[in-house]
CSV table of N, CA and C in Angstrom, one decimal:
chain,number,residue,atom,x,y,z
J,1,MET,N,-21.3,3.2,7.5
J,1,MET,CA,-20.8,3.2,6.0
J,1,MET,C,-19.3,4.0,6.8
J,2,ALA,N,-18.6,2.7,5.9
J,2,ALA,CA,-17.2,3.1,5.4
J,2,ALA,C,-16.8,4.2,4.6
J,3,THR,N,-15.8,5.4,4.6
J,3,THR,CA,-15.3,6.2,3.8
J,3,THR,C,-14.2,6.3,3.1
J,4,SER,N,-13.8,6.3,1.6
J,4,SER,CA,-13.1,5.9,0.7
J,4,SER,C,-11.8,7.0,1.7
J,5,VAL,N,-11.0,6.5,2.0
J,5,VAL,CA,-9.4,7.0,2.7
J,5,VAL,C,-9.0,8.0,1.7
J,6,PRO,N,-8.3,9.4,1.8
J,6,PRO,CA,-7.5,9.9,1.0
J,6,PRO,C,-6.0,9.6,0.8
J,7,ALA,N,-5.9,9.6,-0.5
J,7,ALA,CA,-4.5,9.7,-0.7
J,7,ALA,C,-3.6,9.9,-0.2
J,8,SER,N,-3.7,11.0,0.4
J,8,SER,CA,-2.7,11.4,1.4
J,8,SER,C,-2.4,10.9,2.4
J,9,VAL,N,-3.6,10.2,3.0
J,9,VAL,CA,-3.1,9.3,4.3
J,9,VAL,C,-3.3,7.6,4.3
J,10,ARG,N,-3.4,7.4,2.7
J,10,ARG,CA,-2.9,5.5,3.0
J,10,ARG,C,-1.5,5.9,2.6
J,11,PRO,N,-0.6,4.7,3.4
J,11,PRO,CA,1.0,4.0,3.4
J,11,PRO,C,1.0,3.9,2.1
J,12,ALA,N,2.3,4.5,1.9
J,12,ALA,CA,2.7,3.7,0.4
J,12,ALA,C,2.7,2.2,0.3
J,13,GLY,N,2.1,1.7,-1.1
J,13,GLY,CA,1.9,0.4,-1.3
J,13,GLY,C,3.4,-0.6,-0.9
J,14,ILE,N,2.9,-1.6,-0.7
J,14,ILE,CA,4.2,-2.7,-0.7
J,14,ILE,C,3.9,-3.5,-2.3
J,15,ASP,N,5.0,-4.6,-2.2
J,15,ASP,CA,5.2,-5.7,-3.1
J,15,ASP,C,4.3,-6.6,-2.4
J,16,PRO,N,2.6,-7.5,-2.9
J,16,PRO,CA,2.7,-8.3,-2.5
J,16,PRO,C,3.3,-9.8,-2.2
J,17,ARG,N,4.8,-9.8,-2.9
J,17,ARG,CA,5.1,-10.9,-2.8
J,17,ARG,C,6.0,-10.8,-1.8
J,18,GLY,N,6.2,-10.1,-1.4
J,18,GLY,CA,6.8,-9.7,0.0
J,18,GLY,C,6.2,-10.4,1.3
J,19,PRO,N,5.5,-10.3,2.0
J,19,PRO,CA,4.0,-10.8,2.5
J,19,PRO,C,4.0,-12.5,2.1
J,20,ARG,N,4.1,-12.7,0.8
J,20,ARG,CA,4.0,-14.2,1.0
J,20,ARG,C,5.0,-15.3,1.2
J,21,PHE,N,6.2,-14.5,0.7
J,21,PHE,CA,7.3,-15.4,0.6
J,21,PHE,C,7.9,-15.3,2.3
J,22,ALA,N,7.5,-14.3,3.2
J,22,ALA,CA,7.5,-14.4,4.8
J,22,ALA,C,6.8,-15.3,5.5
J,23,ALA,N,5.4,-15.4,4.2
J,23,ALA,CA,4.0,-16.7,5.0
J,23,ALA,C,5.0,-17.8,4.9
J,24,SER,N,6.0,-18.1,4.0
J,24,SER,CA,6.3,-19.7,3.3
J,24,SER,C,7.2,-19.6,4.4
J,25,ILE,N,8.1,-18.7,4.7
J,25,ILE,CA,9.0,-18.9,6.1
J,25,ILE,C,8.4,-19.3,7.7
J,26,THR,N,7.5,-18.2,7.5
J,26,THR,CA,6.4,-18.5,8.6
J,26,THR,C,6.1,-19.9,8.9
J,27,ALA,N,5.5,-20.5,7.9
J,27,ALA,CA,5.0,-21.7,7.5
J,27,ALA,C,6.0,-22.4,8.0
J,28,VAL,N,6.9,-22.9,7.4
J,28,VAL,CA,7.6,-24.1,7.6
J,28,VAL,C,7.9,-24.2,8.9
J,29,LEU,N,8.1,-22.5,9.4
J,29,LEU,CA,8.9,-22.5,11.1
J,29,LEU,C,7.5,-22.8,12.2
J,30,LEU,N,6.1,-22.6,11.6
J,30,LEU,CA,5.4,-23.1,12.6
J,30,LEU,C,4.9,-24.7,12.1
J,31,LEU,N,5.5,-25.1,11.3
J,31,LEU,CA,5.0,-26.7,11.0
J,31,LEU,C,6.2,-27.0,11.9
J,32,ALA,N,7.2,-26.9,11.5
J,32,ALA,CA,8.1,-27.5,13.0
J,32,ALA,C,7.8,-27.3,14.1
J,33,GLY,N,7.5,-26.3,14.8
J,33,GLY,CA,6.9,-26.1,15.9
J,33,GLY,C,5.9,-26.7,16.4
J,34,THR,N,4.7,-27.1,15.3
J,34,THR,CA,3.5,-27.8,15.4
J,34,THR,C,4.0,-29.2,16.1
J,35,PHE,N,5.2,-29.6,15.2
J,35,PHE,CA,5.6,-31.0,15.0
J,35,PHE,C,6.2,-31.2,16.3
J,36,LEU,N,7.2,-30.0,17.0
J,36,LEU,CA,7.6,-30.5,18.2
J,36,LEU,C,6.9,-30.7,19.3
J,37,ALA,N,5.7,-30.1,19.2
J,37,ALA,CA,5.0,-29.6,20.1
J,37,ALA,C,4.0,-31.0,20.4
J,38,LEU,N,3.8,-31.5,19.3
J,38,LEU,CA,3.1,-33.2,19.4
J,38,LEU,C,3.7,-33.8,19.9
J,39,LEU,N,5.2,-33.6,19.8
J,39,LEU,CA,6.2,-34.6,20.6
J,39,LEU,C,7.0,-34.3,22.3
J,40,GLY,N,6.3,-33.2,22.4
J,40,GLY,CA,7.2,-32.5,23.9
J,40,GLY,C,6.3,-32.5,24.9
J,41,THR,N,6.6,-31.8,25.7
J,41,THR,CA,5.9,-31.5,26.8
J,41,THR,C,4.3,-31.2,27.4
J,42,SER,N,3.7,-30.5,25.5
J,42,SER,CA,2.5,-29.6,25.6
J,42,SER,C,1.4,-30.8,25.4
J,43,VAL,N,1.9,-31.6,25.6
J,43,VAL,CA,1.1,-32.9,25.4
J,43,VAL,C,0.7,-34.1,26.6
J,44,ARG,N,1.5,-33.6,27.4
J,44,ARG,CA,1.5,-34.1,28.8
J,44,ARG,C,1.1,-33.3,29.9
J,45,GLU,N,-0.3,-33.6,30.9
J,45,GLU,CA,-0.3,-32.6,31.8
J,45,GLU,C,0.9,-32.9,33.2
J,46,ALA,N,1.3,-33.6,33.3
J,46,ALA,CA,2.5,-33.9,34.4
J,46,ALA,C,3.6,-33.1,34.2
J,47,ALA,N,3.7,-32.4,32.9
J,47,ALA,CA,5.1,-31.9,33.2
J,47,ALA,C,5.2,-30.4,33.9
J,48,THR,N,6.3,-30.2,34.6
J,48,THR,CA,6.7,-29.3,35.5
J,48,THR,C,7.0,-27.8,34.5
J,49,PHE,N,6.8,-26.9,35.3
J,49,PHE,CA,7.0,-25.4,34.7
J,49,PHE,C,8.3,-25.6,34.2
J,50,ALA,N,9.6,-26.0,34.9
J,50,ALA,CA,10.5,-25.7,34.0
J,50,ALA,C,11.2,-26.8,32.9
J,51,GLU,N,9.9,-27.9,32.7
J,51,GLU,CA,9.9,-28.5,31.2
J,51,GLU,C,9.4,-28.2,30.4
J,52,ARG,N,8.3,-27.3,30.4
J,52,ARG,CA,7.6,-26.6,29.9
J,52,ARG,C,8.0,-25.2,29.0
J,53,LEU,N,9.3,-24.9,29.9
J,53,LEU,CA,9.8,-23.5,29.2
J,53,LEU,C,11.1,-24.4,28.6
J,54,ALA,N,11.3,-25.3,29.0
J,54,ALA,CA,12.4,-26.2,28.3
J,54,ALA,C,12.3,-26.5,27.0
J,55,ASP,N,11.1,-26.8,26.9
J,55,ASP,CA,10.1,-27.5,25.4
J,55,ASP,C,10.7,-27.0,24.3
J,56,PRO,N,11.5,-27.8,23.6
J,56,PRO,CA,12.1,-27.3,21.8
J,56,PRO,C,10.5,-26.4,21.3
J,57,ALA,N,9.8,-27.0,21.6
J,57,ALA,CA,8.4,-26.5,20.6
J,57,ALA,C,8.1,-25.4,20.8
J,58,PHE,N,8.2,-24.8,22.9
J,58,PHE,CA,8.0,-23.4,22.8
J,58,PHE,C,8.6,-22.9,23.0
J,59,LEU,N,10.3,-22.9,22.9
J,59,LEU,CA,11.2,-22.2,22.7
J,59,LEU,C,11.2,-21.7,20.9
J,60,LEU,N,11.0,-22.5,20.3
J,60,LEU,CA,10.7,-21.9,19.0
J,60,LEU,C,9.5,-21.3,18.6
J,61,LEU,N,8.1,-22.0,19.1
J,61,LEU,CA,6.8,-20.4,19.1
J,61,LEU,C,7.2,-19.3,19.3
J,62,LEU,N,8.5,-18.9,20.5
J,62,LEU,CA,8.4,-18.2,21.2
J,62,LEU,C,9.4,-17.0,20.7
J,63,VAL,N,10.1,-17.7,19.1
J,63,VAL,CA,11.0,-16.8,18.5
J,63,VAL,C,10.5,-16.3,17.3
J,64,VAL,N,9.4,-17.4,17.0
J,64,VAL,CA,8.5,-17.1,15.7
J,64,VAL,C,7.1,-16.0,16.3
J,65,ASP,N,6.8,-15.9,17.6
J,65,ASP,CA,6.2,-15.0,18.4
J,65,ASP,C,7.0,-13.7,17.9
J,66,LEU,N,7.8,-13.1,18.7
J,66,LEU,CA,9.1,-12.2,18.4
J,66,LEU,C,9.3,-11.9,16.9
J,67,LEU,N,9.3,-12.8,15.9
J,67,LEU,CA,9.1,-12.4,14.7
J,67,LEU,C,7.9,-11.9,14.4
J,68,PHE,N,7.4,-12.3,15.0
J,68,PHE,CA,5.6,-11.4,14.7
J,68,PHE,C,5.9,-10.1,15.1
J,69,VAL,N,6.1,-9.6,16.2
J,69,VAL,CA,6.2,-8.8,17.0
J,69,VAL,C,6.8,-7.6,16.5
J,70,TRP,N,8.2,-8.1,15.9
J,70,TRP,CA,9.1,-7.4,14.6
J,70,TRP,C,7.9,-7.1,13.4
J,71,GLY,N,7.5,-8.0,12.8
J,71,GLY,CA,6.9,-7.8,11.9
J,71,GLY,C,6.0,-6.4,11.3
J,72,PHE,N,5.0,-6.7,12.5
J,72,PHE,CA,4.0,-5.7,12.6
J,72,PHE,C,4.7,-4.1,13.6
J,73,ALA,N,5.7,-4.4,14.5
J,73,ALA,CA,6.6,-3.2,15.1
J,73,ALA,C,7.6,-2.3,14.5
J,74,ALA,N,8.0,-3.3,13.3
J,74,ALA,CA,9.3,-2.6,12.3
J,74,ALA,C,9.4,-3.6,11.0
J,75,PRO,N,8.1,-3.1,10.2
J,75,PRO,CA,8.3,-4.3,9.1
J,75,PRO,C,9.2,-3.9,8.1
J,76,ARG,N,9.9,-2.5,7.8
J,76,ARG,CA,10.8,-2.5,7.3
J,76,ARG,C,11.9,-3.0,7.7
J,77,THR,N,12.5,-3.7,8.8
J,77,THR,CA,13.5,-4.1,9.3
J,77,THR,C,13.2,-5.9,9.4
J,78,ALA,N,12.2,-6.0,9.7
J,78,ALA,CA,12.0,-7.6,10.1
J,78,ALA,C,12.7,-8.1,9.1
J,79,PRO,N,12.9,-9.5,9.4
J,79,PRO,CA,14.4,-10.3,8.8
J,79,PRO,C,13.8,-10.6,7.3
J,80,TRP,N,12.3,-11.3,7.3
J,80,TRP,CA,11.8,-12.4,6.2
J,80,TRP,C,11.9,-10.5,4.9
J,81,GLY,N,10.8,-9.9,5.3
J,81,GLY,CA,10.9,-8.9,4.4
J,81,GLY,C,12.2,-8.4,3.8
J,82,ALA,N,13.3,-8.0,4.6
J,82,ALA,CA,14.5,-7.4,4.4
J,82,ALA,C,15.4,-8.4,3.3
J,83,LEU,N,15.3,-10.2,3.9
J,83,LEU,CA,15.8,-10.8,3.1
J,83,LEU,C,15.4,-10.7,1.6
J,84,TYR,N,14.1,-10.7,1.6
J,84,TYR,CA,13.0,-10.5,0.2
J,84,TYR,C,13.3,-9.3,-0.8
J,85,ARG,N,13.5,-8.2,0.3
J,85,ARG,CA,13.7,-7.2,-0.5
J,85,ARG,C,15.3,-7.0,-1.1
J,86,VAL,N,16.1,-7.6,-0.3
J,86,VAL,CA,17.5,-7.7,-0.9
J,86,VAL,C,18.0,-9.2,-2.0
J,87,ALA,N,17.5,-10.2,-1.5
J,87,ALA,CA,17.9,-11.5,-2.4
J,87,ALA,C,16.8,-11.8,-3.3
J,88,ILE,N,15.3,-11.4,-3.0
J,88,ILE,CA,14.7,-11.8,-4.1
J,88,ILE,C,14.3,-11.2,-4.8
J,89,ARG,N,13.8,-9.9,-4.4
J,89,ARG,CA,12.8,-9.2,-5.2
J,89,ARG,C,13.8,-8.6,-6.4
J,90,PRO,N,14.9,-8.2,-6.6
J,90,PRO,CA,15.8,-7.9,-7.2
J,90,PRO,C,16.0,-8.6,-8.5
J,91,ARG,N,15.5,-10.2,-8.2
J,91,ARG,CA,15.6,-10.9,-9.3
J,91,ARG,C,14.4,-11.2,-10.2
J,92,LEU,N,13.0,-10.3,-9.6
J,92,LEU,CA,11.6,-10.8,-9.8
J,92,LEU,C,11.5,-9.5,-10.8
J,93,GLN,N,10.7,-9.4,-11.7
J,93,GLN,CA,10.0,-8.0,-12.6
J,93,GLN,C,9.0,-7.6,-11.7
J,94,PRO,N,9.3,-6.3,-11.4
J,94,PRO,CA,8.4,-5.3,-10.2
J,94,PRO,C,6.8,-5.6,-10.7
J,95,PRO,N,6.7,-5.5,-9.5
J,95,PRO,CA,4.9,-5.6,-8.9
J,95,PRO,C,4.2,-5.5,-10.2
J,96,VAL,N,3.2,-6.1,-10.6
J,96,VAL,CA,1.8,-5.1,-11.0
J,96,VAL,C,1.0,-4.2,-10.3
J,97,ASP,N,0.7,-5.0,-9.3
J,97,ASP,CA,0.3,-3.6,-8.2
J,97,ASP,C,0.7,-3.8,-7.3
J,98,LEU,N,0.9,-2.7,-6.5
J,98,LEU,CA,1.3,-2.8,-5.0
J,98,LEU,C,0.0,-2.7,-3.7
J,99,GLU,N,0.3,-3.3,-2.8
J,99,GLU,CA,-0.8,-3.4,-1.9
J,99,GLU,C,-0.7,-2.8,-0.4
J,100,ASP,N,-1.7,-2.3,0.4
J,100,ASP,CA,-1.4,-1.2,1.4
J,100,ASP,C,-1.0,-2.7,2.3
J,101,PRO,N,-0.1,-2.1,3.1
J,101,PRO,CA,0.5,-2.8,3.8
J,101,PRO,C,0.1,-2.2,5.5
J,102,ARG,N,-1.1,-2.5,5.5
J,102,ARG,CA,-2.0,-2.0,6.7
J,102,ARG,C,-2.6,-3.6,6.6
J,103,PRO,N,-2.9,-4.3,5.8
J,103,PRO,CA,-3.8,-5.7,6.2
J,103,PRO,C,-2.8,-6.8,6.5
J,104,PRO,N,-1.6,-6.5,6.0
J,104,PRO,CA,-0.5,-8.1,6.0
J,104,PRO,C,0.2,-7.3,7.5
J,105,ARG,N,0.1,-5.8,8.0
J,105,ARG,CA,0.8,-5.5,9.4
J,105,ARG,C,-0.7,-6.3,10.3
J,106,PHE,N,-1.6,-6.1,10.1
J,106,PHE,CA,-2.3,-6.4,10.6
J,106,PHE,C,-2.7,-7.9,10.9
J,107,ALA,N,-2.5,-9.0,10.3
J,107,ALA,CA,-2.3,-10.4,9.7
J,107,ALA,C,-1.1,-11.1,10.9
J,108,GLN,N,0.2,-9.6,10.7
J,108,GLN,CA,1.1,-10.4,12.1
J,108,GLN,C,0.4,-10.3,13.6
J,109,VAL,N,-0.3,-9.3,13.7
J,109,VAL,CA,-1.0,-9.0,15.1
J,109,VAL,C,-1.5,-10.2,15.1
J,110,ILE,N,-2.5,-10.7,14.6
J,110,ILE,CA,-3.4,-11.7,14.9
J,110,ILE,C,-2.7,-13.2,15.3
J,111,GLY,N,-1.5,-13.4,14.5
J,111,GLY,CA,-0.3,-14.5,14.3
J,111,GLY,C,0.0,-14.6,15.4
J,112,PHE,N,0.6,-13.3,15.9
J,112,PHE,CA,0.8,-13.4,17.7
J,112,PHE,C,0.3,-13.5,18.5
J,113,VAL,N,-1.2,-13.0,18.3
J,113,VAL,CA,-2.2,-13.3,19.3
J,113,VAL,C,-2.7,-14.8,19.4
J,114,VAL,N,-2.8,-14.9,18.3
J,114,VAL,CA,-2.5,-16.7,18.2
J,114,VAL,C,-1.6,-17.1,19.3
J,115,VAL,N,-0.3,-17.1,18.4
J,115,VAL,CA,0.9,-17.4,19.3
J,115,VAL,C,0.8,-17.8,20.4
J,116,THR,N,0.8,-16.5,20.7
J,116,THR,CA,0.9,-16.1,22.2
J,116,THR,C,-0.1,-16.9,23.2
J,117,VAL,N,-1.0,-16.7,23.0
J,117,VAL,CA,-2.5,-17.8,24.1
J,117,VAL,C,-1.7,-18.5,23.9
J,118,GLY,N,-1.5,-19.6,23.0
J,118,GLY,CA,-0.6,-21.0,22.8
J,118,GLY,C,0.5,-21.2,23.8
J,119,LEU,N,1.0,-19.9,23.7
J,119,LEU,CA,2.5,-19.7,24.8
J,119,LEU,C,2.0,-19.7,26.3
J,120,VAL,N,1.4,-19.0,26.7
J,120,VAL,CA,0.9,-18.6,27.7
J,120,VAL,C,0.4,-19.7,28.2
J,121,LEU,N,-1.0,-20.3,27.4
J,121,LEU,CA,-1.4,-21.2,27.9
J,121,LEU,C,-0.4,-23.0,28.5
J,122,HIS,N,0.4,-22.9,27.6
J,122,HIS,CA,1.4,-24.0,27.6
J,122,HIS,C,1.9,-24.0,28.8
J,123,VAL,N,2.5,-22.6,29.2
J,123,VAL,CA,2.9,-22.8,30.5
J,123,VAL,C,2.1,-22.4,31.9
J,124,ALA,N,1.2,-22.2,31.4
J,124,ALA,CA,-0.2,-22.1,32.8
J,124,ALA,C,-0.1,-23.7,32.9
J,125,GLY,N,0.1,-24.3,31.8
J,125,GLY,CA,0.4,-26.5,32.1
J,125,GLY,C,-1.1,-26.8,31.2
J,126,VAL,N,-1.4,-26.4,30.4
J,126,VAL,CA,-2.9,-26.8,29.9
J,126,VAL,C,-2.4,-27.5,28.5
J,127,ALA,N,-2.7,-28.1,28.5
J,127,ALA,CA,-2.1,-29.8,27.6
J,127,ALA,C,-2.8,-30.0,26.1
J,128,TRP,N,-2.3,-29.7,25.3
J,128,TRP,CA,-2.4,-29.5,24.1
J,128,TRP,C,-2.5,-27.7,23.2
J,129,ALA,N,-2.5,-27.2,24.0
J,129,ALA,CA,-2.6,-25.7,23.9
J,129,ALA,C,-1.8,-25.0,22.8
J,130,LEU,N,-0.4,-25.7,22.8
J,130,LEU,CA,0.9,-25.1,21.9
J,130,LEU,C,0.4,-25.9,20.9
J,131,PRO,N,0.3,-27.3,20.4
J,131,PRO,CA,0.0,-28.0,19.2
J,131,PRO,C,-1.1,-27.1,18.1
J,132,ILE,N,-1.8,-26.8,19.3
J,132,ILE,CA,-3.2,-26.6,18.7
J,132,ILE,C,-3.2,-25.0,18.2
J,133,ALA,N,-2.9,-23.9,18.9
J,133,ALA,CA,-2.3,-22.5,18.1
J,133,ALA,C,-1.1,-22.7,17.6
J,134,ALA,N,-0.1,-23.5,17.4
J,134,ALA,CA,0.7,-23.5,16.1
J,134,ALA,C,0.3,-24.1,15.6
J,135,ALA,N,-0.6,-24.9,15.1
J,135,ALA,CA,-1.9,-25.4,13.8
J,135,ALA,C,-2.5,-24.7,13.4
J,136,LEU,N,-3.0,-23.9,14.2
J,136,LEU,CA,-4.4,-22.7,13.7
J,136,LEU,C,-3.1,-22.0,12.8
J,137,ALA,N,-2.1,-21.3,13.5
J,137,ALA,CA,-0.8,-20.2,12.9
J,137,ALA,C,0.0,-20.9,11.5
J,138,PHE,N,-0.3,-22.0,11.7
J,138,PHE,CA,0.3,-22.8,10.3
J,138,PHE,C,-0.4,-22.9,9.5
J,139,ILE,N,-1.8,-23.4,9.5
J,139,ILE,CA,-3.0,-23.3,8.4
J,139,ILE,C,-2.9,-22.0,7.9
J,140,ALA,N,-3.0,-20.6,8.8
J,140,ALA,CA,-3.1,-19.1,8.3
J,140,ALA,C,-1.4,-19.1,7.3
J,141,ALA,N,-1.0,-19.3,7.9
J,141,ALA,CA,0.7,-18.5,6.8
J,141,ALA,C,0.4,-19.5,5.8
J,142,PHE,N,0.3,-20.9,5.9
J,142,PHE,CA,0.6,-21.7,4.4
J,142,PHE,C,-0.5,-21.2,3.6
J,143,LEU,N,-1.7,-20.9,4.0
J,143,LEU,CA,-2.7,-20.5,2.9
J,143,LEU,C,-2.3,-19.3,2.6
J,144,ASN,N,-1.7,-18.1,3.1
J,144,ASN,CA,-1.5,-17.0,2.5
J,144,ASN,C,-0.3,-17.3,1.5
J,145,ALA,N,1.1,-18.7,1.9
J,145,ALA,CA,2.5,-18.9,1.2
J,145,ALA,C,1.6,-19.3,-0.2
J,146,ALA,N,0.8,-20.4,-0.2
J,146,ALA,CA,0.6,-21.5,-1.1
J,146,ALA,C,-0.3,-20.9,-2.0
J,147,PHE,N,-1.7,-19.9,-1.5
J,147,PHE,CA,-2.6,-19.7,-2.2
J,147,PHE,C,-2.5,-18.0,-2.2
J,148,GLY,N,-2.2,-17.4,-1.5
J,148,GLY,CA,-2.3,-15.7,-1.4
J,148,GLY,C,-3.6,-15.4,-1.0
J,149,VAL,N,-3.7,-16.3,0.4
J,149,VAL,CA,-5.2,-16.2,1.0
J,149,VAL,C,-4.6,-15.9,2.0
J,150,CYS,N,-4.7,-14.2,2.6
J,150,CYS,CA,-4.0,-13.9,4.1
J,150,CYS,C,-5.1,-13.7,4.7
J,151,LEU,N,-5.7,-14.5,5.6
J,151,LEU,CA,-7.2,-14.9,6.9
J,151,LEU,C,-6.8,-13.3,7.5
J,152,GLY,N,-5.8,-12.7,8.0
J,152,GLY,CA,-5.8,-11.8,8.7
J,152,GLY,C,-5.8,-10.6,8.1
J,153,CYS,N,-5.2,-10.3,6.5
J,153,CYS,CA,-5.8,-9.6,5.5
J,153,CYS,C,-7.5,-9.6,5.2
J,154,LEU,N,-7.9,-10.5,5.5
J,154,LEU,CA,-9.3,-10.6,5.1
J,154,LEU,C,-10.4,-10.4,6.5
J,155,LEU,N,-9.6,-10.2,7.9
J,155,LEU,CA,-10.3,-10.0,9.2
J,155,LEU,C,-9.8,-8.4,9.1
J,156,TYR,N,-8.6,-8.0,8.3
J,156,TYR,CA,-8.8,-6.6,8.8
J,156,TYR,C,-9.9,-6.1,7.7
J,157,LEU,N,-9.5,-6.2,6.6
J,157,LEU,CA,-10.7,-5.9,5.2
J,157,LEU,C,-12.5,-5.5,5.9
J,158,ALA,N,-13.0,-6.7,6.7
J,158,ALA,CA,-13.9,-7.0,7.2
J,158,ALA,C,-14.4,-5.7,8.4
J,159,LEU,N,-13.2,-5.9,9.4
J,159,LEU,CA,-13.5,-4.9,10.3
J,159,LEU,C,-13.2,-2.9,10.0
J,160,ALA,N,-12.4,-3.0,8.9
J,160,ALA,CA,-12.3,-1.5,8.3
J,160,ALA,C,-14.0,-1.5,7.2
J,161,ARG,N,-14.3,-2.0,7.1
J,161,ARG,CA,-15.7,-2.1,6.2
J,161,ARG,C,-16.6,-1.9,7.2
J,162,ALA,N,-16.9,-2.3,8.2
J,162,ALA,CA,-17.6,-2.4,9.7
J,162,ALA,C,-17.1,-0.8,10.5
J,163,GLY,N,-16.1,-0.3,10.0
J,163,GLY,CA,-15.9,1.2,10.5
J,163,GLY,C,-15.4,0.8,12.0
J,164,VAL,N,-14.4,-0.6,11.8
J,164,VAL,CA,-13.6,-0.9,12.9
J,164,VAL,C,-12.6,0.4,13.5
J,165,PHE,N,-11.8,0.4,12.0
J,165,PHE,CA,-10.9,1.1,11.7
J,165,PHE,C,-11.1,2.8,11.2
J,166,ARG,N,-10.4,3.5,11.6
J,166,ARG,CA,-10.2,4.7,10.7
J,166,ARG,C,-9.0,5.2,10.5
J,167,PRO,N,-8.8,6.0,9.1
J,167,PRO,CA,-7.3,6.4,9.1
J,167,PRO,C,-7.2,7.7,9.9
J,168,ARG,N,-6.0,7.1,10.8
J,168,ARG,CA,-5.5,8.1,11.4
J,168,ARG,C,-4.2,8.0,11.8
J,169,GLY,N,-3.2,6.8,11.0
J,169,GLY,CA,-1.7,6.6,11.6
J,169,GLY,C,-2.2,5.5,12.7
J,170,GLY,N,-1.0,5.7,13.4
J,170,GLY,CA,-1.1,4.5,14.3
J,170,GLY,C,0.1,3.2,14.4
J,171,LEU,N,0.1,2.6,15.1
J,171,LEU,CA,0.9,1.3,14.8
J,171,LEU,C,0.6,0.4,13.6
J,172,LEU,N,-0.6,0.1,13.1
J,172,LEU,CA,-1.2,-0.6,12.2
J,172,LEU,C,-1.6,0.8,10.7
J,173,GLY,N,-1.4,1.7,11.3
J,173,GLY,CA,-1.6,2.8,10.0
J,173,GLY,C,-3.3,2.8,9.9
J,174,ALA,N,-3.8,2.2,10.7
J,174,ALA,CA,-5.5,2.1,10.7
J,174,ALA,C,-6.2,3.4,11.1
């Protein structure tokens, strides 16, 4: 049975439009990565190790993966969040509600895991792993950007209700 978290343990709320803005940019990058992966070495079984490492889709998705790491390891300095705070948020009305930053941060971890699996399998020579992983991550980012449905956030909330996360700080503040 999940217990309520005292206000003193909860992190400060964030503007929910920030993660949606970041998801929009991420979705575009993941769509480009998926497209490039469908055209590159990731759909060929005979590609050499060097060809797989030099594949433009691999390089783009590696950058996206590093941005996921930045997003959960140092969210205050992550580029899309910083761009939103500096260039977009000042032009908008204040948010009606603030949201807990832990679910969106967990969603960044999930995106990292999905893309990392694709990258590792691609380097190992598994055909189609990269475009499939990129497409899955794209779908999640697109749902968040277009409809405000954060699959990683929903997973976080389900795991929190199941008692997997306890309020004690840490990387995810869980």
